[in-house]
Short mmCIF file of C-alpha atoms in Angstrom, two decimals:
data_model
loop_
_atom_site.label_atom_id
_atom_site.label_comp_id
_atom_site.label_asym_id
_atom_site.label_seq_id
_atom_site.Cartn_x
_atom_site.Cartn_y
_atom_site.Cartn_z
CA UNK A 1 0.00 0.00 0.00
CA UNK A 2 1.54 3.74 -1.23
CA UNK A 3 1.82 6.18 1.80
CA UNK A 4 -0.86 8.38 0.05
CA UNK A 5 -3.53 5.67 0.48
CA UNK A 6 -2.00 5.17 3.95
CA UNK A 7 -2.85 8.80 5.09
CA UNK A 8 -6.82 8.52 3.83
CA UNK A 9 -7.51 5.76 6.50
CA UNK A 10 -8.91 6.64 9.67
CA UNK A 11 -5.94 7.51 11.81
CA UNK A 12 -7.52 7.02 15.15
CA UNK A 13 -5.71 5.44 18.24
CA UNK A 14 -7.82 1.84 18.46
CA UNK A 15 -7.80 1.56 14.27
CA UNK A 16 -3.76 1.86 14.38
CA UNK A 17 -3.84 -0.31 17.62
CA UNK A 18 -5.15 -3.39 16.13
CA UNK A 19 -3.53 -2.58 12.72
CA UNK A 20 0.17 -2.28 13.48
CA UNK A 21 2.31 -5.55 14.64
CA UNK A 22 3.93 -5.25 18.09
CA UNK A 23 7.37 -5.69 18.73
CA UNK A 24 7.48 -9.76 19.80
CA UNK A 25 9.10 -8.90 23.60
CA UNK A 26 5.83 -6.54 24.76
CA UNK A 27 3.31 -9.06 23.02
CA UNK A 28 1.55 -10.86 26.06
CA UNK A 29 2.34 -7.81 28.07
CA UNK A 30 0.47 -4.94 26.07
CA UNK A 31 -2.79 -6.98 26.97
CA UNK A 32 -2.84 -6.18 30.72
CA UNK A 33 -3.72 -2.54 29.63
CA UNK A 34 -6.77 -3.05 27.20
CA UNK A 35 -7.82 -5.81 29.40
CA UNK A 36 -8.10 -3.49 32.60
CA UNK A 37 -9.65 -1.10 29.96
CA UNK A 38 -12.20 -3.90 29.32
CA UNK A 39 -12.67 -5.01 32.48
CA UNK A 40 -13.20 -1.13 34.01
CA UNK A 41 -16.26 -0.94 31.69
CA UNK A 42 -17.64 -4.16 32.88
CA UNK A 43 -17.45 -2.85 36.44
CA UNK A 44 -18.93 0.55 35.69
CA UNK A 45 -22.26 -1.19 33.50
CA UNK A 46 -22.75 -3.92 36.25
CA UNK A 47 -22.29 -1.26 38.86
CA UNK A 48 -24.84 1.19 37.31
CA UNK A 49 -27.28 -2.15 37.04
CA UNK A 50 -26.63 -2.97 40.60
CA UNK A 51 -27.54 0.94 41.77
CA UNK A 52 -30.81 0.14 40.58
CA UNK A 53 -31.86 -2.05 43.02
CA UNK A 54 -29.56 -1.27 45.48
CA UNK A 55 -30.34 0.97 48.87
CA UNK A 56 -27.74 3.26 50.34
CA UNK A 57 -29.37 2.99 53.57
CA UNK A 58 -29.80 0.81 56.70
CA UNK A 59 -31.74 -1.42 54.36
CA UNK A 60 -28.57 -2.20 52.22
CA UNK A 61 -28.87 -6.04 53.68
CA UNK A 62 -32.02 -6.76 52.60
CA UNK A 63 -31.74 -5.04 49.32
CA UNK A 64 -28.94 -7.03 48.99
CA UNK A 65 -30.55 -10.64 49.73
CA UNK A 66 -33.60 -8.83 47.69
CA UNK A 67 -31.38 -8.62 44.86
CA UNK A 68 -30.09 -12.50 44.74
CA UNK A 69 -33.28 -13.95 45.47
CA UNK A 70 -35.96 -12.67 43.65
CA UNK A 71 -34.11 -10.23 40.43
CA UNK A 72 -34.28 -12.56 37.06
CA UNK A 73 -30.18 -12.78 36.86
CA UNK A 74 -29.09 -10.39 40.03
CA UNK A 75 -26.86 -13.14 41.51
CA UNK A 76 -24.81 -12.66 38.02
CA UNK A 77 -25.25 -8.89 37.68
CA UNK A 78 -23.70 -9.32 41.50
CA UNK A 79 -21.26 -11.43 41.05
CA UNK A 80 -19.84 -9.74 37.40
CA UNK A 81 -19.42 -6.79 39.91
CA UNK A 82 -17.74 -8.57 42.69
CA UNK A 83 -15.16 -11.14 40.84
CA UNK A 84 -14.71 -8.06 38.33
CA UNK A 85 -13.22 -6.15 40.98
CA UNK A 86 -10.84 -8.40 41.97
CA UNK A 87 -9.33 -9.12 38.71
CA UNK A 88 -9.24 -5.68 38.44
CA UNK A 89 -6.76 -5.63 41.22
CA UNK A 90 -5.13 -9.12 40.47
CA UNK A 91 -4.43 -7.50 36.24
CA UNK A 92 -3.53 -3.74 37.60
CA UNK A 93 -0.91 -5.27 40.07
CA UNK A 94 0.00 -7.78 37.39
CA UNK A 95 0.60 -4.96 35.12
CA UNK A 96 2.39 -3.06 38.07
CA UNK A 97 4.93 -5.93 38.84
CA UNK A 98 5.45 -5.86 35.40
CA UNK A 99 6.34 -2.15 35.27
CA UNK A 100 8.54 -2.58 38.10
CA UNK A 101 10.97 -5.56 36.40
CA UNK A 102 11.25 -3.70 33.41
CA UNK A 103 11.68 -0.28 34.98
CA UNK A 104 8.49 1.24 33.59
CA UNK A 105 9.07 4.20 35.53
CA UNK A 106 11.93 5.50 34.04
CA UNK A 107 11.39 8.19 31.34
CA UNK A 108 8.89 9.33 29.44
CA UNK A 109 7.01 6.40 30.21
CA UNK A 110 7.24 7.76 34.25
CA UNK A 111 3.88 9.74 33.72
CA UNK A 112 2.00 6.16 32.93
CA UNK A 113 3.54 4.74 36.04
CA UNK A 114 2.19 7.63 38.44
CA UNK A 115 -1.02 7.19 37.12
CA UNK A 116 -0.89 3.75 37.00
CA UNK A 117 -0.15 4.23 40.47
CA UNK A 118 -3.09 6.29 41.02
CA UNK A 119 -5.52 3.46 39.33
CA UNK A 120 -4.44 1.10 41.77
CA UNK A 121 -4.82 3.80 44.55
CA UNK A 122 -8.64 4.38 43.60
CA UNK A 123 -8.98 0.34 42.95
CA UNK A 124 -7.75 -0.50 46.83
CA UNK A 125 -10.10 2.29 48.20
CA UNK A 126 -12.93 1.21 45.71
CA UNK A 127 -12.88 -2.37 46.54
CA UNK A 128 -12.74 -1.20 50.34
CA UNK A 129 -15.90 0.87 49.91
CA UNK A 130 -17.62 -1.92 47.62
CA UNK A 131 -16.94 -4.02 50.67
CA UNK A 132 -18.53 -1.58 53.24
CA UNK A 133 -21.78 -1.51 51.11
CA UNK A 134 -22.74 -4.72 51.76
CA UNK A 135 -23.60 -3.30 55.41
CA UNK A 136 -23.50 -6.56 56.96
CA UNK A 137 -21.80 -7.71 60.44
CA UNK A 138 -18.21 -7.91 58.51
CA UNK A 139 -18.22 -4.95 56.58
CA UNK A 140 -19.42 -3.00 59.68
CA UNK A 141 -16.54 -4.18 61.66
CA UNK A 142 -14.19 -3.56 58.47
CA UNK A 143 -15.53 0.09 58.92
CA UNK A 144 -14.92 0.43 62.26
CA UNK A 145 -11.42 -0.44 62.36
CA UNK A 146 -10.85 1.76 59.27
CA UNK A 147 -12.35 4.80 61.00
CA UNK A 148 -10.19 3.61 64.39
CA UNK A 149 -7.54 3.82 62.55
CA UNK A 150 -8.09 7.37 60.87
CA UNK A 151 -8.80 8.65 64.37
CA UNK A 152 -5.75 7.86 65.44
CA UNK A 153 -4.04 10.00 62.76
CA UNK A 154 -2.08 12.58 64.79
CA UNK A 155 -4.03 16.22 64.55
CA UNK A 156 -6.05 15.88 61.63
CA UNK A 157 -7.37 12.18 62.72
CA UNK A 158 -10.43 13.11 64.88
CA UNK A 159 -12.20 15.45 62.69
CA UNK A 160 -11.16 13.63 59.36
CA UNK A 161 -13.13 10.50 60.96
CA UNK A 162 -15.88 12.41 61.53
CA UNK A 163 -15.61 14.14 57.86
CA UNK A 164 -15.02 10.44 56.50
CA UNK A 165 -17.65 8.58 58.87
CA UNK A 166 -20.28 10.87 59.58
CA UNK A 167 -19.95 10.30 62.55
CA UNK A 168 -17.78 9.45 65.76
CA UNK A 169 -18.70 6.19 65.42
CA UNK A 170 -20.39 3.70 62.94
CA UNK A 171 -23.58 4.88 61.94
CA UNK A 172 -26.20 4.62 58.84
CA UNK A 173 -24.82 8.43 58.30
CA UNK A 174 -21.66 6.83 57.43
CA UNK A 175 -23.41 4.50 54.75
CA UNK A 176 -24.39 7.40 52.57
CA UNK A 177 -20.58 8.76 52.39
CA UNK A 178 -19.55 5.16 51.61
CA UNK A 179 -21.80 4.97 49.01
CA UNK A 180 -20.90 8.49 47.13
CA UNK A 181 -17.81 7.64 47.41
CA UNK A 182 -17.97 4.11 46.29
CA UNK A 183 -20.30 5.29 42.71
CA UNK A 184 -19.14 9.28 41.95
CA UNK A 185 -15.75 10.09 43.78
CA UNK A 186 -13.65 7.49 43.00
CA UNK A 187 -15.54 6.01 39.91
CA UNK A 188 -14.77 9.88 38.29
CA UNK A 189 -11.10 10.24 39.78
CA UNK A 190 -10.52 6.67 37.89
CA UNK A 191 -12.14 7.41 34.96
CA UNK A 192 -9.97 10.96 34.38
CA UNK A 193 -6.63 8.75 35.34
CA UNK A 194 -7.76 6.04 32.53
CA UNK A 195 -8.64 8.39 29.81
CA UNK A 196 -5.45 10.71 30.72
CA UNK A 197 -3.13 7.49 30.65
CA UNK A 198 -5.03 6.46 27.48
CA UNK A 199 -4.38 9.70 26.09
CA UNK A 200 -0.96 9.89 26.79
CA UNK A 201 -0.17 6.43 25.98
CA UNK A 202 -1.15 6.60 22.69
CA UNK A 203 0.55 10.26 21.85
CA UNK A 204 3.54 8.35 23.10
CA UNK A 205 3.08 5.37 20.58
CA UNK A 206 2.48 7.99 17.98
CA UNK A 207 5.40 9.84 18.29
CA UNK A 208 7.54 6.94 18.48
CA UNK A 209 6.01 5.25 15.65
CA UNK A 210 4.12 2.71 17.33
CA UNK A 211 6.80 1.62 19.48
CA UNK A 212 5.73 0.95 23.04
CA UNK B 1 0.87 -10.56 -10.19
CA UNK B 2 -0.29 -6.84 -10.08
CA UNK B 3 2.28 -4.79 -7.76
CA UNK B 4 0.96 -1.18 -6.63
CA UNK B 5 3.68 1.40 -6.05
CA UNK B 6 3.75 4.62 -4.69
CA UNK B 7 3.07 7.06 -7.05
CA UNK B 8 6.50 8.80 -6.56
CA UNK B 9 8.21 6.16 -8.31
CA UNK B 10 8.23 6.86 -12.38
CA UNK B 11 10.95 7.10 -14.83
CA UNK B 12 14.42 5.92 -13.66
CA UNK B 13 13.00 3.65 -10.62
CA UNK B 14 10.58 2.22 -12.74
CA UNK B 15 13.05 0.91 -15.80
CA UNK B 16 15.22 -0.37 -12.57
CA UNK B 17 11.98 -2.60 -11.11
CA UNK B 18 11.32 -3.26 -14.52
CA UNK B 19 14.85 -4.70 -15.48
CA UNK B 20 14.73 -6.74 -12.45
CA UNK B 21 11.48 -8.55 -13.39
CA UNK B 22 12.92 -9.16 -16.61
CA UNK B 23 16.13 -10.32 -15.23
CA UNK B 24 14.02 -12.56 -13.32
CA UNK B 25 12.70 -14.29 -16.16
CA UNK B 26 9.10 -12.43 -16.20
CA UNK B 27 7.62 -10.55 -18.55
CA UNK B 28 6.54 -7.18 -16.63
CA UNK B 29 4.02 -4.24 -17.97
CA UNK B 30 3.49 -0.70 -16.16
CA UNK B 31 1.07 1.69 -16.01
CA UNK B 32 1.75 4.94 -13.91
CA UNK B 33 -1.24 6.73 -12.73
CA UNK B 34 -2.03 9.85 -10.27
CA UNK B 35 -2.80 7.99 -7.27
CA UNK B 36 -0.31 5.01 -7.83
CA UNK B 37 1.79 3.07 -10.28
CA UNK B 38 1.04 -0.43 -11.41
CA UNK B 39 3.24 -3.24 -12.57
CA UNK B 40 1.83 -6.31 -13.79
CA UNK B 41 4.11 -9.26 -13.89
CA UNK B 42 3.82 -12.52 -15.54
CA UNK B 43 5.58 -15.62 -14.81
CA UNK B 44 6.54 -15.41 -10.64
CA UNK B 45 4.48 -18.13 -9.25
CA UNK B 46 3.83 -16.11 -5.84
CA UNK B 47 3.68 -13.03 -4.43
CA UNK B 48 6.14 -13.90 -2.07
CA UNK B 49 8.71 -14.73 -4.83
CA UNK B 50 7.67 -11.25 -5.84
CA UNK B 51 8.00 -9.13 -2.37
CA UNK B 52 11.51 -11.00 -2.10
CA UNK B 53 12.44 -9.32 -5.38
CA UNK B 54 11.85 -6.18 -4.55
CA UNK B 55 14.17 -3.63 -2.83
CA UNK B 56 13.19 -3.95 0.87
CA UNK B 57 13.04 0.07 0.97
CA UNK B 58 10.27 -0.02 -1.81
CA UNK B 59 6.88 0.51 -0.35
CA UNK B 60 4.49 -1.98 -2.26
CA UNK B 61 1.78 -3.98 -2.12
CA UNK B 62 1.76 -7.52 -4.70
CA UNK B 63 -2.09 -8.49 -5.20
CA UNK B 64 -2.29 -12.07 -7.06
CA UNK B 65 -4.39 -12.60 -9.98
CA UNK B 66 -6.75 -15.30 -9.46
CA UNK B 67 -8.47 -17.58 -11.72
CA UNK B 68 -12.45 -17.25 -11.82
CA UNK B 69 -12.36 -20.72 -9.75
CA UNK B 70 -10.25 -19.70 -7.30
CA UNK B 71 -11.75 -15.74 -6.70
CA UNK B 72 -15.27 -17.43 -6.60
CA UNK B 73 -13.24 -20.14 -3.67
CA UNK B 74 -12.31 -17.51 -1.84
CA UNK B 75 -15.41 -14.99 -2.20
CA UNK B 76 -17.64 -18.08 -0.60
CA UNK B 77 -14.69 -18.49 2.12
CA UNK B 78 -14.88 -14.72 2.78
CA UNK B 79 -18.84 -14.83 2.55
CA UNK B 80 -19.28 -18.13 4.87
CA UNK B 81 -16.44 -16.41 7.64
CA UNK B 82 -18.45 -13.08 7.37
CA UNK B 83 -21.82 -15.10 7.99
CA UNK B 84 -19.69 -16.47 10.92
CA UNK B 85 -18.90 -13.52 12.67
CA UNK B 86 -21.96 -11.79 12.44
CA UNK B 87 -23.72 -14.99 14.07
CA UNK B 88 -21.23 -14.92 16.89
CA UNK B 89 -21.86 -10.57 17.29
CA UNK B 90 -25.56 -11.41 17.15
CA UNK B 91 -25.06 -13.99 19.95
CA UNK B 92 -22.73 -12.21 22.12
CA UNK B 93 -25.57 -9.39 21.52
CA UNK B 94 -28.25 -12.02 22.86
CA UNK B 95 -26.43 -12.92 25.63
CA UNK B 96 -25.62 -9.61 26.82
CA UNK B 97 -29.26 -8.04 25.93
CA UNK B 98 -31.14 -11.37 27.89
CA UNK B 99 -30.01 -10.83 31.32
CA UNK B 100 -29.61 -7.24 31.17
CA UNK B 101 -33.61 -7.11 30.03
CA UNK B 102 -34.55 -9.82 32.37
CA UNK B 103 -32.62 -7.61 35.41
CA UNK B 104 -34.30 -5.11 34.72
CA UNK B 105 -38.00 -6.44 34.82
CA UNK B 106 -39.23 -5.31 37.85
CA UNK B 107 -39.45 -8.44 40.22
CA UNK B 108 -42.21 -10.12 41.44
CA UNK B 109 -42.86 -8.49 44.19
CA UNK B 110 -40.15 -5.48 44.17
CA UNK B 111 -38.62 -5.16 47.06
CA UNK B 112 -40.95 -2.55 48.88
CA UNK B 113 -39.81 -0.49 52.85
CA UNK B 114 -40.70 -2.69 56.23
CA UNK B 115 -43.85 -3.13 56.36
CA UNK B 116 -43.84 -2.99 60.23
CA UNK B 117 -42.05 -2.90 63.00
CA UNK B 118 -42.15 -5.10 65.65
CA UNK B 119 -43.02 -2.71 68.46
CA UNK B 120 -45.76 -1.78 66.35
CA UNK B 121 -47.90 -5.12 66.73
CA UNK B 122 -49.38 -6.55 69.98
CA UNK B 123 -50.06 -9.95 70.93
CA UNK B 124 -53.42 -11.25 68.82
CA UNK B 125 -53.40 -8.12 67.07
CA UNK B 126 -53.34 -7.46 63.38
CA UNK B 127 -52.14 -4.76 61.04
CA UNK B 128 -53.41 -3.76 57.34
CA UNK B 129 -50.83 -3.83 54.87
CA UNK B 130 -50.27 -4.04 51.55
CA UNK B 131 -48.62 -6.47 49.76
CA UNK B 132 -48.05 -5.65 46.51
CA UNK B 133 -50.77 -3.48 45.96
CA UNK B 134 -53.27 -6.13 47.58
CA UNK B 135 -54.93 -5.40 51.20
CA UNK B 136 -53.20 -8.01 53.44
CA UNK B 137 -53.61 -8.82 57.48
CA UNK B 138 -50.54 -8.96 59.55
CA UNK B 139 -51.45 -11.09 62.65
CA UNK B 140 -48.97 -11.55 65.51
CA UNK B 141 -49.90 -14.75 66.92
CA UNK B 142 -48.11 -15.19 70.45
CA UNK B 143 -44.34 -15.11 69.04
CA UNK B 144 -45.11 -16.16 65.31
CA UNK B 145 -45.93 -13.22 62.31
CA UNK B 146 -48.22 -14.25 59.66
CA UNK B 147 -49.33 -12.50 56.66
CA UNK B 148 -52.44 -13.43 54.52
CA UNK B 149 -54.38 -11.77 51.74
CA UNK B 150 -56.86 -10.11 53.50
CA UNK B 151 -59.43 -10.59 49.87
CA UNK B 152 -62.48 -13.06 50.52
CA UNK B 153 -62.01 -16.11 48.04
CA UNK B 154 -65.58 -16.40 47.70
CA UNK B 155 -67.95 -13.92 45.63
CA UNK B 156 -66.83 -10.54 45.18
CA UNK B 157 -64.45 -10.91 47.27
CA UNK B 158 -65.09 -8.78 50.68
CA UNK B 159 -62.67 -7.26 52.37
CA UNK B 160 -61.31 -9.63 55.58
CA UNK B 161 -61.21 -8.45 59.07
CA UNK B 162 -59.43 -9.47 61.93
CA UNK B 163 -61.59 -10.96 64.67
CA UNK B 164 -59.53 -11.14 67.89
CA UNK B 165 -61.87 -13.21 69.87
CA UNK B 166 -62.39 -16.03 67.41
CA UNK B 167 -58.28 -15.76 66.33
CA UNK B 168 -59.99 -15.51 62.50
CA UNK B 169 -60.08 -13.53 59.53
CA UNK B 170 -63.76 -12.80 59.00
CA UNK B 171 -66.05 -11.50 56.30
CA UNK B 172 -69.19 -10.07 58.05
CA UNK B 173 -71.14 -10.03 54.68
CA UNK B 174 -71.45 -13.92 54.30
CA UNK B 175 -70.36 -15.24 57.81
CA UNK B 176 -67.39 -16.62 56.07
CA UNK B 177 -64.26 -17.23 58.42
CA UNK B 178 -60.67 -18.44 57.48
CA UNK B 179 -57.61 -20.02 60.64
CA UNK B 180 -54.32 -18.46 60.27
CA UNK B 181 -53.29 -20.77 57.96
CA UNK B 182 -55.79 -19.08 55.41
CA UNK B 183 -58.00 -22.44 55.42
CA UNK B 184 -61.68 -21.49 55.52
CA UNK B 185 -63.46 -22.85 58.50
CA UNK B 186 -66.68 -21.70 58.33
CA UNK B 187 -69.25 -20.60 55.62
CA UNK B 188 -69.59 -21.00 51.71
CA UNK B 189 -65.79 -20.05 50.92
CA UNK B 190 -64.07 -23.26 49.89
CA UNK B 191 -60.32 -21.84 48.65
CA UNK B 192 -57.70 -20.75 50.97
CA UNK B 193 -56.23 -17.76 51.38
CA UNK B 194 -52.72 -16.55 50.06
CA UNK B 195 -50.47 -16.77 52.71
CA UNK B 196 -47.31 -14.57 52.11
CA UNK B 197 -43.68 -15.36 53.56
CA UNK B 198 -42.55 -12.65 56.20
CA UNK B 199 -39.25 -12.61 57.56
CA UNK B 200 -37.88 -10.47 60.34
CA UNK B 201 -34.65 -8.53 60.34
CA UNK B 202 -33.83 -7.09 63.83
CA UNK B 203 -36.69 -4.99 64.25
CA UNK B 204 -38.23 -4.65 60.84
CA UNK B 205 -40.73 -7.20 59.29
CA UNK B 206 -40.78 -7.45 55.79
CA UNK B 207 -43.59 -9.99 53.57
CA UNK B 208 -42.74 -11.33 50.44
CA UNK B 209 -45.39 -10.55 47.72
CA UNK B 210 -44.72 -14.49 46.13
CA UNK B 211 -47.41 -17.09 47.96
#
């Protein structure tokens, strides 16, 4: 094909990405990225399905057992959400270690590594929230001894329990944080770190001519 | 063979290609154009034996020519792989779309707030609910909840009362009267009632709208 031709196709990042061969040494690795990618918008579908049914409130339980029981397919919607997250954080520290051994942080590929850092970040406090909204006997003690431990935070710990909690101690005031938390705050800061490292990533493979 | 070239190469490049071919033992015929220059070659028997002539820094593309048999093989190849995909896209489709439609039905009895608390009930005392849009009785019986449609199975269908004295759900219109197990045991009415599931979590009773 003449490099005229070449220049009429459609030049975007995923059309180049599946057109262009990859060097043979980042083969199986370049996978861990798209398949966080694909496995981020798996979370955020099955998470929007489970907010329909699901109550931010002392209720959360029975919403929950609501949910399994009696919703045509809510034990998969469920459990997409809960094994999803884990191989979430199984792939990103996969992709991490990976990083790591072959020094990913160095140069211009440093910026990916901070926000790859970041991801995982948001995915550890994400699957801690996801955890809390379950509202049952474990994920109340879970809470406790998170908010224990923020309290004792020299200076800052008392009031940022309270900020964080709702409340001195445990209480269905603290569910409602949890939940914002869990399905705007950290769903947006993740989404800007993805689409920023996606971004940058593939300016990067540009200007290198589709070297990784 | 038909080899498409950029359209930069003409004149002097093009004799040198064109010697090669010939050197080569093929017969070779060109045609430059706006977009792109075309070679035809005769002879090579593949286009690999063709890219392997040419100058690695050459930028070309080497179509075959194919007999009508084997362009109408491979059209019914490409046709049957195309038919493929689209059947495994329309499946994937159908098992995304099934569950996601089916999750989103609203339930069978959606999950509705408490509809009582247990401070709320005394002993032999009853409570009108709704279950689902249908008048129900909740009865505390000593320790035990029970929830039953509180509709009359027999004609028209009178609305039930609690009678505390007889420990019965009665309709006053037809002296009709029905045990907390929603059997009738007295009058006409010869169906049961619907008895509803209820289940207690710490202090909040919920009833399941399924019988």
């Amino acid at each position: 094909m003449n490099a005229r031709a070449r220049e009429l196709r459609p030049r975007s990042l995923l059309w180049e990405a599946l057109r262009r061969p990859v060097g043979p040494h980042h083969r199986g690795w370049l996978a861990f990225g798209w398949l966080l990618l694909l496995v981020l918008i798996l979370e955020a579908v099955s998470g929007c399905l489970l907010a329909v049914y699901y109550r931010a409130s002392s209720e959360a339980p029975e919403s929950l057992r609501f949910l399994m029981r009696e919703v045509d397919w809510g034990w998969l919607v469920r459990g997409l959400h809960r094994w999803g997250s884990q191989a979430l954080l199984a792939i990103a520290l996969a992709a991490g270690l990976r990083e790591l051994v072959a020094r990913g942080w160095r140069g211009s590929r440093g910026v990916l590594w901070l926000l790859g850092l970041l991801v995982v970040l948001v995915l550890f406090a994400s699957d801690l929230t996801g955890m809390l909204l379950r509202w049952d006997e474990p994920a109340y003690q879970t809470t406790r001894a998170v908010l224990a431990r923020v309290e004792a935070l020299p200076g800052v710990g008392a009031p940022l329990a309270a900020v964080l909690g709702g409340a001195t101690k445990v209480a269905p005031a603290t569910i409602g944080r949890v939940y914002a938390a869990h399905v705007f705050l950290l769903p947006f800061v993740l989404g800007a770190a993805v689409v920023a490292a996606v971004w940058y990533a593939g300016r990067r493979w540009r200007s290198r001519g589709g070297a990784a | 063979m038909i080899v498409v070239l950029p359209p930069a190469l003409a004149g002097e490049g093009l004799d040198r290609l064109r010697a090669l071919f010939e050197h080569a033992g093929w017969s070779a015929a060109s045609s430059v154009g706006e977009e792109q220059t075309v070679f035809v070659v005769d002879g090579p028997a593949s286009a690999g034996d063709v890219e392997a002539l040419l100058p690695p820094e050459i930028d070309a593309d080497v179509v075959p020519i194919l007999s009508r048999e084997a362009y109408a093989r491979i059209r019914r190849r490409r046709r049957l792989l195309t038919g493929l995909a689209v059947g495994l896209a329309l499946l994937v489709v159908f098992a995304v779309v099934v569950p996601v439609v089916g999750y989103l039905e609203p339930p069978e009895g959606s999950f509705e707030a408490p509809v009582a608390r247990v401070g709320d009930l005394r002993a032999n005392a009853a409570k009108r609910i709704q279950v689902g849009g249908e008048p129900a009785l909740l009865v505390r019986d000593g320790a035990e909840l029970r929830a039953l449609s509180a509709t009359c199975t027999f004609a028209g269908g009178c609305l039930l009362e609690w009678d505390a004295v007889r420990r019965a759900l009665v309709c006053p219109l037809h002296d009709i009267a029905y045990d907390l197990f929603g059997q009738p045991v007295h009058g006409p009415a010869s169906e049961p009632l619907r008895v509803f599931p209820v289940r207690r979590v710490d202090d909040r009773i919920y009833v399941e709208a399924r019988p």
